[in-house]
Structures are given as C-alpha cells and as structure tokens.
Coordinates of C-alpha atoms in Angstrom, one line a residue:
M1 CA -0.1 0.0 0.1
N2 CA 1.4 3.4 -1.0
R3 CA 1.3 5.9 1.9
Y4 CA 3.3 8.7 0.2
L5 CA 0.9 11.2 -1.5
I6 CA 3.6 12.6 -3.9
Q7 CA 4.8 9.2 -4.8
Y8 CA 1.3 8.2 -5.5
I9 CA 0.8 11.0 -7.8
K10 CA 4.0 10.5 -9.6
E11 CA 3.4 6.6 -10.2
N12 CA -0.2 7.1 -11.4
A13 CA 0.4 10.0 -13.8
S14 CA 0.1 8.8 -17.3
D15 CA 1.9 11.8 -18.9
P16 CA 5.6 11.4 -18.6
L17 CA 6.1 15.2 -18.5
I18 CA 4.0 15.3 -15.3
Q19 CA 6.0 12.3 -13.8
K20 CA 9.2 14.3 -14.5
Y21 CA 8.0 17.5 -12.9
V22 CA 6.4 15.8 -9.8
D23 CA 9.9 14.4 -9.4
Y24 CA 11.5 17.8 -9.9
F25 CA 9.1 19.5 -7.3
K26 CA 8.9 16.6 -4.8
V27 CA 10.2 19.0 -2.0
E28 CA 8.3 21.9 -2.8
L29 CA 5.0 19.8 -3.1
D30 CA 5.8 18.3 0.2
W31 CA 5.9 21.9 1.7
F32 CA 2.1 22.2 1.1
I33 CA 1.6 19.0 3.4
Y34 CA 4.3 19.2 6.0
N35 CA 5.3 22.8 6.4
Y36 CA 2.6 24.0 8.7
G37 CA 2.2 25.0 12.4
D38 CA 3.3 27.6 15.0
H39 CA 6.4 25.5 15.7
I40 CA 7.9 26.5 12.3
S41 CA 10.1 29.5 12.5
P42 CA 9.3 32.6 10.6
T43 CA 12.5 32.1 8.4
H44 CA 11.3 28.5 7.4
K45 CA 7.6 28.9 6.7
R46 CA 6.3 28.7 3.2
K47 CA 5.9 32.5 3.4
P48 CA 9.0 33.4 5.2
K49 CA 9.4 36.7 7.1
Q50 CA 11.6 38.9 5.0
S51 CA 13.3 42.1 6.1
L52 CA 13.3 45.3 4.1
K53 CA 17.0 44.8 3.3
T54 CA 16.4 41.4 2.0
S55 CA 13.6 42.6 -0.2
I56 CA 15.6 45.3 -1.8
Y57 CA 18.5 42.7 -2.3
K58 CA 16.0 40.5 -4.2
L59 CA 15.0 43.4 -6.4
F60 CA 18.6 44.0 -7.4
Q61 CA 18.9 40.3 -8.2
Y62 CA 15.8 40.4 -10.4
Y63 CA 16.5 43.8 -12.2
Y64 CA 20.1 44.5 -12.0
P65 CA 21.5 44.3 -15.6
S66 CA 23.3 41.1 -16.6
N67 CA 26.9 41.6 -17.8
P68 CA 27.4 40.9 -21.5
I69 CA 29.4 37.8 -22.3
Q70 CA 33.1 38.4 -22.0
K71 CA 34.7 36.6 -24.9
E72 CA 38.3 38.1 -24.8
N73 CA 39.6 35.9 -22.0
S74 CA 39.6 32.6 -23.6
Q75 CA 41.7 31.1 -20.8
Q76 CA 39.0 31.5 -18.2
K77 CA 36.4 28.8 -18.2
R78 CA 33.0 29.8 -17.2
I79 CA 30.9 27.8 -14.7
L80 CA 27.4 28.2 -13.2
S81 CA 27.6 28.0 -9.3
S82 CA 25.0 28.3 -6.4
L83 CA 27.8 28.2 -3.9
Y84 CA 28.2 31.0 -1.4
Y85 CA 32.0 30.0 -0.8
G86 CA 35.1 29.3 -2.8
T87 CA 34.6 32.0 -5.5
E88 CA 38.2 33.4 -5.0
T89 CA 39.7 29.9 -5.1
L90 CA 37.7 29.1 -8.2
E91 CA 39.0 32.3 -9.8
E92 CA 42.6 31.3 -8.9
L93 CA 42.0 28.0 -10.7
G94 CA 40.9 29.8 -13.7
F95 CA 37.2 29.7 -13.5
K96 CA 34.8 32.5 -14.0
T97 CA 31.6 32.0 -11.7
Y98 CA 28.0 33.0 -12.8
S99 CA 24.9 32.0 -11.1
S100 CA 21.2 31.4 -12.3
I101 CA 18.4 33.6 -11.5
F102 CA 16.7 30.2 -10.2
Q103 CA 19.4 30.1 -7.5
P104 CA 21.2 33.6 -7.5
V105 CA 24.2 34.2 -5.6
G106 CA 24.9 38.0 -4.9
W107 CA 23.4 40.5 -7.4
K108 CA 25.9 40.6 -10.1
D109 CA 26.9 38.0 -12.8
I110 CA 23.3 36.4 -12.6
I111 CA 22.3 34.8 -16.0
K112 CA 18.7 35.7 -16.4
D113 CA 16.1 36.7 -19.0
R114 CA 12.5 38.0 -18.6
T115 CA 10.8 34.6 -19.3
T116 CA 13.0 32.7 -16.8
T117 CA 12.8 35.5 -14.1
N118 CA 8.9 35.7 -14.4
L119 CA 8.8 31.9 -14.1
Q120 CA 10.8 31.9 -11.0
K121 CA 8.9 34.7 -9.4
R122 CA 5.7 32.9 -10.3
I123 CA 6.9 29.7 -8.5
K124 CA 8.1 31.6 -5.5
S125 CA 4.6 33.2 -5.3
I126 CA 2.8 29.9 -5.7
I127 CA 5.0 28.4 -2.9
K128 CA 4.4 31.4 -0.5
S129 CA 0.6 31.9 -0.9
G130 CA -0.8 29.5 -3.6
K131 CA -2.5 26.2 -3.5
F132 CA -1.2 22.6 -4.1
T133 CA -2.7 22.5 -7.6
D134 CA -1.1 25.8 -8.5
L135 CA 2.2 24.1 -8.4
F136 CA 1.0 20.7 -9.5
N137 CA 0.0 22.1 -12.8
P138 CA 0.6 20.6 -16.2
S139 CA 0.4 23.9 -18.0
L140 CA 3.3 25.2 -15.6
F141 CA 5.3 22.2 -16.4
Q142 CA 4.9 22.6 -20.1
E143 CA 6.0 26.2 -19.8
L144 CA 9.1 25.1 -17.8
E145 CA 10.0 22.4 -20.4
L146 CA 9.8 24.9 -23.1
N147 CA 11.9 27.3 -21.2
K148 CA 14.5 24.5 -20.5
N149 CA 15.1 24.4 -24.2
R150 CA 15.6 28.3 -24.3
L151 CA 18.1 28.0 -21.3
I152 CA 20.1 25.3 -23.0
E153 CA 20.8 27.7 -25.8
I154 CA 21.6 30.6 -23.5
Y155 CA 24.0 28.6 -21.4
R156 CA 25.6 27.2 -24.6
N157 CA 26.1 30.7 -25.7
Y158 CA 27.9 31.5 -22.4
D159 CA 29.9 28.4 -23.0
L160 CA 29.3 27.2 -19.4
R161 CA 31.6 24.2 -18.6
G162 CA 30.2 23.0 -15.4
L163 CA 27.5 23.2 -12.7
L164 CA 28.3 23.6 -8.9
L165 CA 25.5 23.1 -6.4
F166 CA 24.9 22.5 -2.7
T167 CA 22.1 20.0 -3.0
D168 CA 20.0 18.2 -5.5
Q169 CA 16.7 18.1 -3.5
Y170 CA 15.1 21.3 -4.8
F171 CA 13.4 21.9 -8.1
E172 CA 16.0 24.3 -9.3
S173 CA 18.9 21.9 -8.8
K174 CA 17.2 19.1 -10.6
Y175 CA 16.2 21.3 -13.4
L176 CA 19.7 22.6 -13.8
I177 CA 21.3 19.3 -13.6
D178 CA 19.2 18.1 -16.5
I179 CA 20.0 21.1 -18.5
F180 CA 23.7 20.5 -18.1
R181 CA 23.3 16.9 -18.9
Q182 CA 21.8 17.8 -22.3
L183 CA 24.8 20.2 -22.7
D184 CA 27.2 17.4 -22.0
R185 CA 28.8 19.3 -19.2
P186 CA 29.4 17.9 -15.6
S187 CA 27.4 18.7 -12.4
F188 CA 28.7 18.7 -8.9
I189 CA 27.0 18.6 -5.6
F190 CA 29.1 20.1 -2.7
S191 CA 28.3 18.6 0.7
H192 CA 27.6 21.4 3.1
G193 CA 27.9 19.6 6.5
L194 CA 28.4 16.2 8.1
P195 CA 25.6 14.1 6.4
G196 CA 22.7 13.4 8.6
I197 CA 21.5 10.9 6.1
Y198 CA 22.9 8.6 3.6
S199 CA 20.4 7.7 1.0
P200 CA 20.2 6.9 -2.7
D201 CA 17.4 9.4 -2.8
V202 CA 19.6 12.3 -1.7
D203 CA 22.5 14.0 -3.5
H204 CA 23.0 11.2 -6.1
R205 CA 21.8 13.0 -9.2
S206 CA 24.8 14.9 -10.2
D207 CA 27.7 13.6 -12.0
Y208 CA 29.9 14.1 -9.0
L209 CA 29.6 14.5 -5.2
M210 CA 32.1 16.6 -3.5
V211 CA 32.7 15.7 0.3
W212 CA 34.7 16.9 3.3
G213 CA 36.8 13.8 4.0
E214 CA 37.7 10.3 3.1
K215 CA 35.6 8.8 5.9
I216 CA 32.4 10.6 4.4
K217 CA 33.2 9.1 1.0
E218 CA 33.7 5.6 2.6
N219 CA 30.2 5.9 4.3
Y220 CA 28.7 6.9 0.9
I221 CA 30.1 3.8 -0.8
H222 CA 29.3 1.4 2.0
L223 CA 25.8 2.8 3.0
T224 CA 24.4 3.7 -0.3
G225 CA 26.4 1.7 -3.0
M226 CA 27.6 4.9 -4.7
D227 CA 30.3 4.5 -7.3
S228 CA 33.7 5.6 -5.7
E229 CA 34.7 7.4 -8.9
K230 CA 31.8 9.8 -8.4
I231 CA 32.8 10.9 -5.0
K232 CA 35.7 13.5 -4.9
V233 CA 37.2 14.6 -1.5
V234 CA 37.6 18.3 -1.6
G235 CA 37.5 19.4 2.2
N236 CA 35.7 22.4 3.3
A237 CA 35.9 26.1 3.4
K238 CA 34.4 26.7 6.8
Y239 CA 36.6 24.4 9.0
P240 CA 40.2 24.8 7.3
E241 CA 41.6 22.5 10.1
I242 CA 41.0 21.0 13.4
P243 CA 43.5 21.8 16.1
K244 CA 44.5 18.7 17.9
N245 CA 45.4 20.1 21.1
L246 CA 42.4 22.3 22.0
G247 CA 42.0 23.3 25.6
L248 CA 38.2 23.2 26.1
R249 CA 36.1 25.1 28.5
S250 CA 34.0 22.6 30.4
S251 CA 32.1 23.5 33.5
L252 CA 28.4 24.1 34.6
D253 CA 28.7 27.9 34.9
D254 CA 27.0 28.7 31.8
V255 CA 25.4 25.8 30.0
L256 CA 24.1 26.0 26.4
V257 CA 21.6 23.2 25.3
I258 CA 21.0 22.5 21.6
P259 CA 17.9 20.2 21.4
I260 CA 16.9 17.6 18.7
S261 CA 15.2 19.2 15.7
S262 CA 11.8 17.8 15.7
V263 CA 10.6 19.3 12.5
L264 CA 10.4 17.9 9.1
W265 CA 9.1 20.3 6.5
H266 CA 9.6 17.8 3.6
Q267 CA 10.4 14.3 3.0
H268 CA 13.9 13.4 2.1
E269 CA 13.3 10.0 0.5
W270 CA 10.5 8.3 -1.5
G271 CA 8.5 5.6 0.1
L272 CA 6.9 5.5 3.6
P273 CA 6.9 9.1 4.9
Q274 CA 8.7 10.1 8.1
L275 CA 6.2 11.6 10.4
V276 CA 7.9 13.7 13.3
D277 CA 6.4 14.4 16.6
R278 CA 7.2 18.2 17.1
S279 CA 7.1 17.7 21.0
M280 CA 10.4 15.9 21.0
T281 CA 12.3 19.2 21.1
I282 CA 10.4 20.0 24.4
L283 CA 10.9 16.5 25.8
Y284 CA 14.7 16.7 25.0
L285 CA 14.8 20.0 27.0
Y286 CA 12.9 18.7 30.0
Q287 CA 15.3 15.6 30.1
V288 CA 18.3 17.8 30.1
Q289 CA 16.9 20.1 32.7
Q290 CA 16.3 17.3 35.0
V291 CA 19.9 16.1 34.8
L292 CA 21.3 19.6 35.2
Q293 CA 19.1 20.5 38.2
K294 CA 20.2 17.2 40.0
L295 CA 23.8 18.6 39.5
G296 CA 23.1 21.9 41.0
V297 CA 22.6 24.1 37.9
K298 CA 20.1 26.8 38.4
T299 CA 19.6 28.1 34.9
A300 CA 20.7 27.3 31.3
R301 CA 20.2 28.7 27.9
F302 CA 18.6 26.8 25.0
R303 CA 19.0 27.2 21.2
P304 CA 16.8 25.2 18.8
H305 CA 17.4 24.6 15.4
P306 CA 16.7 27.7 13.0
S307 CA 13.7 25.9 11.5
I308 CA 11.9 25.9 14.9
D309 CA 10.3 28.9 16.5
S310 CA 12.2 29.6 19.7
E311 CA 9.3 31.5 21.3
W312 CA 7.0 28.6 20.5
V313 CA 9.4 26.3 22.4
F314 CA 9.9 28.9 25.3
G315 CA 6.1 28.7 25.8
F316 CA 6.6 25.1 27.1
L317 CA 9.5 25.7 29.3
D318 CA 10.2 26.5 33.0
K319 CA 11.1 30.3 32.6
K320 CA 13.0 30.3 35.9
F321 CA 15.4 27.6 34.5
Y322 CA 15.6 28.1 30.6
K323 CA 16.4 31.4 28.9
P324 CA 16.3 31.6 25.0
D325 CA 19.7 32.2 23.4
P326 CA 19.4 35.0 20.8
L327 CA 23.1 35.5 20.0
P328 CA 24.9 34.8 16.8
L329 CA 26.2 31.3 17.0
Q330 CA 29.9 32.0 17.4
E331 CA 29.2 34.6 20.2
S332 CA 27.0 32.0 21.7
F333 CA 29.7 29.5 21.9
N334 CA 32.2 32.1 23.1
R335 CA 30.0 32.7 26.1
S336 CA 29.2 29.1 26.9
S337 CA 31.2 26.9 29.4
L338 CA 29.6 23.6 28.2
V339 CA 27.3 22.6 25.4
I340 CA 25.0 19.8 25.6
G341 CA 23.2 18.9 22.3
A342 CA 22.0 16.5 19.8
T343 CA 24.2 15.3 17.0
S344 CA 24.9 18.0 14.5
T345 CA 27.7 19.8 12.7
T346 CA 27.5 22.3 15.5
F347 CA 29.5 19.7 17.4
L348 CA 32.5 20.8 15.3
E349 CA 31.7 24.6 15.7
S350 CA 31.5 24.2 19.4
L351 CA 35.0 22.5 19.6
L352 CA 36.5 25.1 17.3
N353 CA 35.4 27.9 19.5
G354 CA 37.0 26.2 22.6
V355 CA 34.0 24.8 24.3
N356 CA 33.2 21.2 25.2
Y357 CA 30.3 19.6 23.4
I358 CA 28.6 16.6 25.1
I359 CA 26.4 14.6 22.7
Y360 CA 23.1 13.6 24.2
E361 CA 21.1 11.5 21.9
P362 CA 18.1 9.6 23.6
T363 CA 18.1 6.2 21.9
D364 CA 15.8 3.3 22.2
A365 CA 16.7 -0.5 22.2
N366 CA 16.5 -0.4 18.2
G367 CA 19.1 2.2 18.0
C368 CA 16.4 4.9 17.0
D369 CA 16.5 8.4 18.3
L370 CA 13.6 10.6 19.5
L371 CA 12.6 11.1 15.9
R372 CA 12.7 7.3 15.2
S373 CA 15.8 7.8 12.9
K374 CA 18.8 5.6 12.8
K375 CA 22.0 7.6 13.4
V376 CA 24.9 7.7 11.0
P377 CA 28.6 7.8 11.4
P378 CA 30.4 9.4 13.1
F379 CA 27.5 9.8 15.6
D380 CA 26.3 6.2 15.8
G381 CA 28.7 4.9 18.4
S382 CA 31.1 3.4 15.7
V383 CA 33.9 5.8 16.3
P384 CA 36.2 4.9 19.0
G385 CA 36.8 7.8 21.6
L386 CA 33.5 9.6 20.8
E387 CA 31.3 9.1 23.7
I388 CA 27.5 9.6 23.2
A389 CA 25.0 9.7 26.0
N390 CA 21.9 7.8 25.1
T391 CA 20.1 8.1 28.5
P392 CA 19.8 10.7 31.1
D393 CA 22.0 8.5 33.5
E394 CA 24.8 8.3 30.8
L395 CA 24.5 12.1 30.5
T396 CA 25.0 12.6 34.2
Y397 CA 27.9 10.2 34.1
L398 CA 29.7 12.1 31.4
I399 CA 29.3 15.4 33.0
Q400 CA 30.3 14.1 36.7
S401 CA 33.3 12.4 35.0
H402 CA 34.5 15.6 33.3
Y403 CA 34.4 14.0 29.8
Q404 CA 35.7 16.1 27.0
S405 CA 35.2 15.4 23.3
D406 CA 38.4 15.0 21.4
P407 CA 38.5 16.7 18.0
K408 CA 40.8 13.8 16.9
V409 CA 37.8 11.6 16.5
L410 CA 36.9 13.6 13.4
D411 CA 40.2 12.7 11.6
G412 CA 39.2 11.7 8.1
Y413 CA 35.8 13.5 8.2
L414 CA 37.2 16.8 7.1
Q415 CA 40.3 18.5 5.7
P416 CA 41.2 21.9 4.3
L417 CA 39.4 23.1 1.1
D418 CA 41.2 21.8 -2.1
L419 CA 39.2 22.4 -5.4
S420 CA 42.2 21.6 -7.8
C421 CA 40.5 18.5 -9.0
L422 CA 38.0 20.6 -10.8
K423 CA 40.6 21.6 -13.3
K424 CA 40.6 18.0 -14.5
L425 CA 36.9 17.4 -14.3
I426 CA 35.8 20.5 -16.1
K427 CA 37.1 20.6 -19.6

C-alpha cells in the first residue's frame, strides 16, 4: 500500500512530463503538506518573514542588468554556481563564476532573461501563498519544459563548462542538472555539512559528489552503494583545520543546550513518509533540565534549530530555568562553558570555539533516536573515543566524570578545502 501522496501522484500519472516534474518538485510539493504549524520559525515557513534589506536585495537580483558575455579571456572557463563560498579559489583555478536567477548568488553575474525571471517569481509566489494544484499544474510544467530548451541555448552561448550546487533536493537543482546533462557538461554537488542521512534518494543526481573527507566518501560507498569514482574529497571552506590540542572550557557555569530538531518540513526520501512528533524538542529540553538540576545547575540557555520557532518552544519551558539564546552562533559558543546537544555539525563549531560539546542523543533499544531515525557515522557509536549519552543517566555520568570530546575523533571526516580536482573534471 502506497502511503506517500507525492509518490502516488507520480506513479499514477499517465503523462511522462507530469512524472518528470512531480519528481522535480517533490520537495516543494511536500511543503504544502508538511510545512505548517506555530512551531515552524518565521524564516522557514512557506511565506518566510523577510526584512526590508532582503526585499531590496531580491529586487537587485531580479532587475540589475546582466553583464555581457566576455569573450576576450579564452583562458578562463565559465561555470554556473550556487555556492556561497570558494569564489576566490575558483578564480585562482581559472574559472569565472556565474549564477542562475533560479539560485542567485549576490546580485551581479546572474544569468537571467525576462521569461525565466517571471517563471521563477511565479513559482516563489505559488509556494508562498498558492495552493497545491497551482504548483501541481501541467500547464506550468509545459512552460518550464519549453523554457528549458531556451536556457540550453543561453547557457551554450555562455559556454558554461560545469554546474556547482549545494544539494539536488530542490526543483531548481534538478532542473539545472538535467540542462547541463543535455549540454554534456558535468554537475557537482558540494556537501555542506556532516551528512545526517546517507540515502540513494539524496544528492545522487549529479555527475559528482564533493565531500569533506575520506570517511564520508567511505560511508557513501558502504551505506548507499555509490560508485567511488563519482565521489571526490575536496575538504571544506568553513573548517580549514581542526587543532589537535584544543583546551576546551568545560564547566556548569553557563550551559547551552541545543535540542534535537523535531521538525521535518519535507520528506527526504521516496517511500513511507517519516512523520515527526514536534514535541520531541520539548521533551529533550525537559530531560536535560532534570539532569542539570540534580547537578546543582540553576539556569541554562537553549537554542533550537533555526527551523523551529524559539518563542513557541519557550512557551512550554520553565522560565526560571531556561532562557532563550538569541546571540549569533559564534558569540553564543564564546559565552558558553559547556554545550549539551544532539548530533549536528554544531558539534564541530563548538569545539573550534573552545567549548566542550557533550552529545546527548536519547536512543531506544532498536538504535533509533527521539525522531525514530537511525544515526549515521560518526555519531552512531562506531567511532572509538567519541562518547554519546543515550540516556539521562549516561549524560549525568559524562558530566560528572568531566568527559571532554576529542577533536581527533573527526580525523578523516574533514580536511582543508582543495578544489584543484575541478581543473581536470571541467574541460
């Protein structure tokens, strides 16, 4: 029995074009089903809260004139990129970066035309305030398919040699990947964190997957069966190196709690939908409070995932014990004497900012967390030296025994950014 609406629609569509665009719009169609409720933060709602500055910036992206194609520098290879980092490095390697109006970066060097811009604005408007059938619309699909043929010619005129993306889950990414496939030009997905999921349904669509370290490459090969030749280890820009002899602050003077993120505004995979109980963020904070109070802690700060509304969470909490943490992340870490949190890339950021991070991940007998998900390396207990508290008693023990996380456990998971392989892969 099929229990996933989007999969049912795709499988029962008689028109191959509809099947293709349901696949393209999988995530965005999901938002009409799963992105709802007071617990979703203003920045992650279908109609996100937008500052005046952001609105003006968007207008620049839409209407700032495109630069003419510069043909005089034949040594510089042009590429289309939605990455927000590495531009200077790419230029040093001999690449000139542009972005698409579908995924604009900055407000200059955006390749756009009136038809594509209007289509992009229309899709954004539907997602913000339209209905499901406005997006699941064969007429819209036909327009986008015709526009794809136009973009192929535009990108061919620019002589774009490659496509750089941060994921393949969104419509724009899938659309652009297929365009570049028809141009016979390679596409690249750049992993933007320690993967929380290894699945053949996520980030497998491009020609190459660029990851932070050799261990992540091994995980993709062993857990998803991905071809090793498709995966390239390029390191990361945000964490150029992990010092091996960090002196970490670790006391109960000013504790920051980063709870599990109990929100899923779209399905990552096809098949049986994962339904998340949004109260798990609250339950997590209750459990940590009980442990800390038994250890004599009178107050702590909490910082939910950006997708969850902090004020909604605060409405459930003991106001005398918990205070919301509104600071920028780095300032928050700099203030903290200890971080207790769920598995996340913030584990790295905490250590790099000199504060100990104790992982608390409540887990049942089947190895599933509060969201009924299986954990993946390095946070699944498979890495020697990385202790994870799976129960309140284990959390109490780690705190009382003054356990400190060791950055060396992440050897093989990240390395300094090195994009030089692109010179061979992009002809």
